[in-house]
C-alpha cells in the first residue's frame, strides 16, 4: 500500500491479460516517471482516507496498473465508432478493484485516471444502493435526470442514429457519455 490506499503497479508487477482486454507493458523509465508524477498530483486531490471508503463487499484493496496501449479484444477490426483503443478500465479481480490506465497518452492521463476512479465511486454507490433502501443514489433517480425520451445506446459498438444527432448535445459531455449511464457519470 501507499499513502493513498492504492497499490500502484508498473511493468512486470502488473498483468497483461484482463479478460476482455489486453495491455502493453511499459518499460521506459522516463514514461513511468512522468506518469507517476501525474498520478501523485491526481491522487493528492482526494482527501485522506478517501479510497478506503470505496472498499465494499469482498473488495479489500484497490490497485492502479500503469500500462501502455489498452486493447479491447471484443473489437475485431480494432476500431469502432472512432475508438481504436481504450484509455483504461476498471475490473474486479478477486478481492481487488483494479484500475488499468494507458500512460502513453500522457497529456490526458490525469483526466483518464479521474474517469476510472469515478467508476470505483459508481461501483461503491451501486453496491450501497443494493443493500440500503434509504441510499441517496439509485439508477432510477439518475435516469430521471435525463431528457424525456432519451435512451442510452447500451453499447460502445453500435450507436443508434438518434444519439449521433445534436438533439441531446446540451445534456451530455460527449458521444461516449451517451453509451451507458456509468460512462455518462464518469465523463462528468
CSV table of C-alpha atoms in Angstrom, one decimal:
chain,number,residue,atom,x,y,z
A,1,UNK,CA,0.0,0.0,0.0
A,2,UNK,CA,0.9,3.6,0.0
A,3,UNK,CA,-0.3,6.9,1.5
A,4,UNK,CA,-3.4,7.0,-0.7
A,5,UNK,CA,-4.7,3.4,-0.1
A,6,UNK,CA,-4.0,2.4,-3.7
A,7,UNK,CA,-1.3,-0.1,-4.7
A,8,UNK,CA,0.5,1.1,-7.8
A,9,UNK,CA,1.9,-1.5,-10.2
A,10,UNK,CA,4.1,-1.0,-13.2
A,11,UNK,CA,5.9,-3.1,-15.8
A,12,UNK,CA,6.3,-6.8,-14.7
A,13,UNK,CA,4.4,-6.1,-11.4
A,14,UNK,CA,1.1,-6.0,-13.4
A,15,UNK,CA,-0.8,-8.4,-15.6
A,16,UNK,CA,-1.2,-8.0,-19.4
A,17,UNK,CA,-4.3,-10.1,-19.9
A,18,UNK,CA,-7.5,-8.9,-18.3
A,19,UNK,CA,-10.4,-11.0,-19.7
A,20,UNK,CA,-11.7,-8.8,-22.5
A,21,UNK,CA,-8.7,-6.5,-22.6
A,22,UNK,CA,-5.0,-6.9,-23.4
A,23,UNK,CA,-2.5,-4.3,-22.4
A,24,UNK,CA,1.0,-3.4,-23.5
A,25,UNK,CA,3.7,-3.4,-20.8
A,26,UNK,CA,5.6,-0.1,-20.4
A,27,UNK,CA,9.3,-0.4,-19.5
A,28,UNK,CA,10.5,3.1,-20.4
A,29,UNK,CA,11.8,4.7,-17.2
A,30,UNK,CA,11.1,8.2,-18.4
A,31,UNK,CA,7.5,7.5,-19.3
A,32,UNK,CA,6.9,5.7,-16.0
A,33,UNK,CA,8.5,8.6,-14.0
A,34,UNK,CA,6.3,11.1,-15.8
A,35,UNK,CA,3.2,9.0,-15.2
A,36,UNK,CA,4.0,8.6,-11.5
A,37,UNK,CA,4.3,12.4,-11.1
A,38,UNK,CA,0.9,12.8,-12.7
A,39,UNK,CA,-0.6,10.0,-10.6
A,40,UNK,CA,0.8,11.7,-7.5
A,41,UNK,CA,-0.7,15.0,-8.4
A,42,UNK,CA,-4.1,13.5,-9.2
A,43,UNK,CA,-4.3,11.3,-6.1
A,44,UNK,CA,-3.4,14.3,-3.9
A,45,UNK,CA,-6.7,15.9,-4.9
A,46,UNK,CA,-8.6,13.3,-2.9
A,47,UNK,CA,-9.0,13.7,0.9
A,48,UNK,CA,-7.0,11.4,3.2
A,49,UNK,CA,-8.8,8.0,3.6
A,50,UNK,CA,-11.0,8.6,0.5
A,51,UNK,CA,-10.0,5.4,-1.3
A,52,UNK,CA,-10.6,3.2,1.8
A,53,UNK,CA,-14.2,4.4,1.7
A,54,UNK,CA,-14.5,2.8,-1.8
A,55,UNK,CA,-13.9,-0.7,-0.4
A,56,UNK,CA,-17.1,-2.7,-0.3
A,57,UNK,CA,-18.4,-6.3,-0.2
A,58,UNK,CA,-15.5,-8.6,-1.0
A,59,UNK,CA,-13.3,-5.8,-2.3
A,60,UNK,CA,-10.4,-5.4,0.1
A,61,UNK,CA,-7.9,-3.4,-1.9
A,62,UNK,CA,-7.5,-1.1,-4.9
A,63,UNK,CA,-4.7,-1.4,-7.4
A,64,UNK,CA,-3.6,1.0,-10.2
A,65,UNK,CA,-1.8,-0.6,-13.1
A,66,UNK,CA,0.1,1.8,-15.3
A,67,UNK,CA,0.1,0.3,-18.8
A,68,UNK,CA,0.7,1.0,-22.4
A,69,UNK,CA,-2.0,0.7,-25.1
A,70,UNK,CA,-5.2,-0.9,-23.9
A,71,UNK,CA,-6.9,-3.1,-26.5
A,72,UNK,CA,-10.5,-4.4,-26.2
A,73,UNK,CA,-10.4,-8.0,-27.5
A,74,UNK,CA,-14.1,-7.8,-28.5
A,75,UNK,CA,-13.3,-5.3,-31.2
A,76,UNK,CA,-12.5,-7.5,-34.2
A,77,UNK,CA,-11.0,-4.9,-36.6
A,78,UNK,CA,-9.6,-2.6,-33.9
A,79,UNK,CA,-11.9,0.3,-34.4
A,80,UNK,CA,-15.5,1.0,-33.5
A,81,UNK,CA,-17.2,4.5,-33.7
A,82,UNK,CA,-13.8,6.1,-33.9
A,83,UNK,CA,-12.3,4.3,-30.9
A,84,UNK,CA,-9.2,2.4,-31.7
A,85,UNK,CA,-8.1,1.8,-28.1
A,86,UNK,CA,-9.3,2.5,-24.6
A,87,UNK,CA,-7.7,4.9,-22.2
A,88,UNK,CA,-8.3,2.4,-19.3
A,89,UNK,CA,-10.9,0.4,-17.5
A,90,UNK,CA,-11.8,-0.9,-14.0
A,91,UNK,CA,-12.1,-4.6,-13.3
A,92,UNK,CA,-12.8,-6.6,-10.2
A,93,UNK,CA,-10.2,-9.4,-9.8
A,94,UNK,CA,-10.9,-11.5,-6.7
A,95,UNK,CA,-10.7,-9.2,-3.7
A,96,UNK,CA,-9.2,-6.3,-5.7
A,97,UNK,CA,-10.6,-3.5,-7.7
A,98,UNK,CA,-8.1,-2.9,-10.4
A,99,UNK,CA,-7.8,0.4,-12.4
A,100,UNK,CA,-5.8,-0.1,-15.6
A,101,UNK,CA,-4.8,3.1,-17.5
A,102,UNK,CA,-2.7,3.8,-20.6
A,103,UNK,CA,0.2,6.1,-19.6
A,104,UNK,CA,1.3,6.6,-23.3
A,105,UNK,CA,-1.3,9.3,-23.6
A,106,UNK,CA,0.5,11.4,-21.0
A,107,UNK,CA,-1.4,14.6,-21.8
A,108,UNK,CA,-4.7,13.0,-20.9
A,109,UNK,CA,-3.6,10.7,-18.2
A,110,UNK,CA,-4.9,12.7,-15.3
A,111,UNK,CA,-8.3,13.0,-16.9
A,112,UNK,CA,-8.4,9.3,-17.6
A,113,UNK,CA,-7.4,8.5,-14.1
A,114,UNK,CA,-10.2,10.6,-12.6
A,115,UNK,CA,-12.6,8.9,-15.0
A,116,UNK,CA,-11.6,5.4,-13.9
A,117,UNK,CA,-11.7,6.5,-10.2
A,118,UNK,CA,-15.2,7.6,-10.7
A,119,UNK,CA,-16.1,4.1,-11.9
A,120,UNK,CA,-14.9,2.9,-8.4
A,121,UNK,CA,-17.1,5.5,-6.8
A,122,UNK,CA,-20.0,4.4,-9.0
A,123,UNK,CA,-19.4,0.7,-8.0
A,124,UNK,CA,-19.5,1.6,-4.3
A,125,UNK,CA,-22.7,3.7,-4.7
A,126,UNK,CA,-24.4,0.9,-6.7
A,127,UNK,CA,-23.4,-1.7,-4.1
A,128,UNK,CA,-24.6,0.6,-1.3
A,129,UNK,CA,-28.0,1.2,-3.1
A,130,UNK,CA,-28.4,-2.5,-3.4
A,131,UNK,CA,-28.2,-3.1,0.4
A,132,UNK,CA,-29.7,0.1,1.8
A,133,UNK,CA,-33.2,1.1,0.7
A,134,UNK,CA,-32.6,4.6,2.1
A,135,UNK,CA,-29.5,5.2,-0.1
A,136,UNK,CA,-29.4,8.6,-1.7
A,137,UNK,CA,-28.2,7.2,-5.1
A,138,UNK,CA,-30.1,4.9,-7.3
A,139,UNK,CA,-30.0,4.2,-11.1
A,140,UNK,CA,-33.7,5.1,-11.3
A,141,UNK,CA,-33.1,8.6,-9.8
A,142,UNK,CA,-30.2,9.1,-12.2
A,143,UNK,CA,-32.3,8.2,-15.2
A,144,UNK,CA,-34.9,10.8,-14.2
A,145,UNK,CA,-32.3,13.5,-14.7
A,146,UNK,CA,-32.0,12.8,-18.4
A,147,UNK,CA,-34.2,14.5,-21.0
A,148,UNK,CA,-37.5,12.9,-21.8
A,149,UNK,CA,-37.3,10.2,-24.4
A,150,UNK,CA,-33.5,9.7,-24.1
A,151,UNK,CA,-32.2,6.2,-24.0
A,152,UNK,CA,-28.5,5.2,-23.6
A,153,UNK,CA,-27.1,3.2,-26.5
A,154,UNK,CA,-26.2,0.3,-24.2
A,155,UNK,CA,-23.1,-0.3,-26.4
A,156,UNK,CA,-20.0,1.4,-27.5
A,157,UNK,CA,-20.0,-0.6,-30.7
A,158,UNK,CA,-23.5,0.2,-32.1
A,159,UNK,CA,-24.8,3.7,-31.6
A,160,UNK,CA,-28.3,4.5,-32.7
A,161,UNK,CA,-28.6,7.3,-35.3
A,162,UNK,CA,-30.6,9.5,-32.9
A,163,UNK,CA,-27.6,9.6,-30.5
A,164,UNK,CA,-25.4,11.0,-33.3
A,165,UNK,CA,-27.8,13.9,-33.8
A,166,UNK,CA,-27.3,17.2,-32.0
A,167,UNK,CA,-30.7,16.8,-30.2
A,168,UNK,CA,-29.2,15.8,-26.8
A,169,UNK,CA,-25.8,17.5,-27.1
A,170,UNK,CA,-26.6,20.1,-24.4
A,171,UNK,CA,-27.3,17.3,-21.9
A,172,UNK,CA,-24.1,15.3,-22.4
A,173,UNK,CA,-20.4,15.9,-22.3
A,174,UNK,CA,-19.7,14.0,-25.5
A,175,UNK,CA,-20.8,11.0,-27.6
A,176,UNK,CA,-19.2,8.5,-25.2
A,177,UNK,CA,-21.3,9.8,-22.3
A,178,UNK,CA,-24.4,8.7,-24.3
A,179,UNK,CA,-23.3,5.0,-24.4
A,180,UNK,CA,-24.1,3.9,-20.8
A,181,UNK,CA,-25.2,5.7,-17.6
A,182,UNK,CA,-22.0,4.6,-16.0
A,183,UNK,CA,-19.9,6.3,-18.7
A,184,UNK,CA,-22.1,9.4,-18.5
A,185,UNK,CA,-21.4,9.8,-14.8
A,186,UNK,CA,-17.6,9.2,-15.3
A,187,UNK,CA,-17.4,11.7,-18.1
A,188,UNK,CA,-19.0,14.4,-16.0
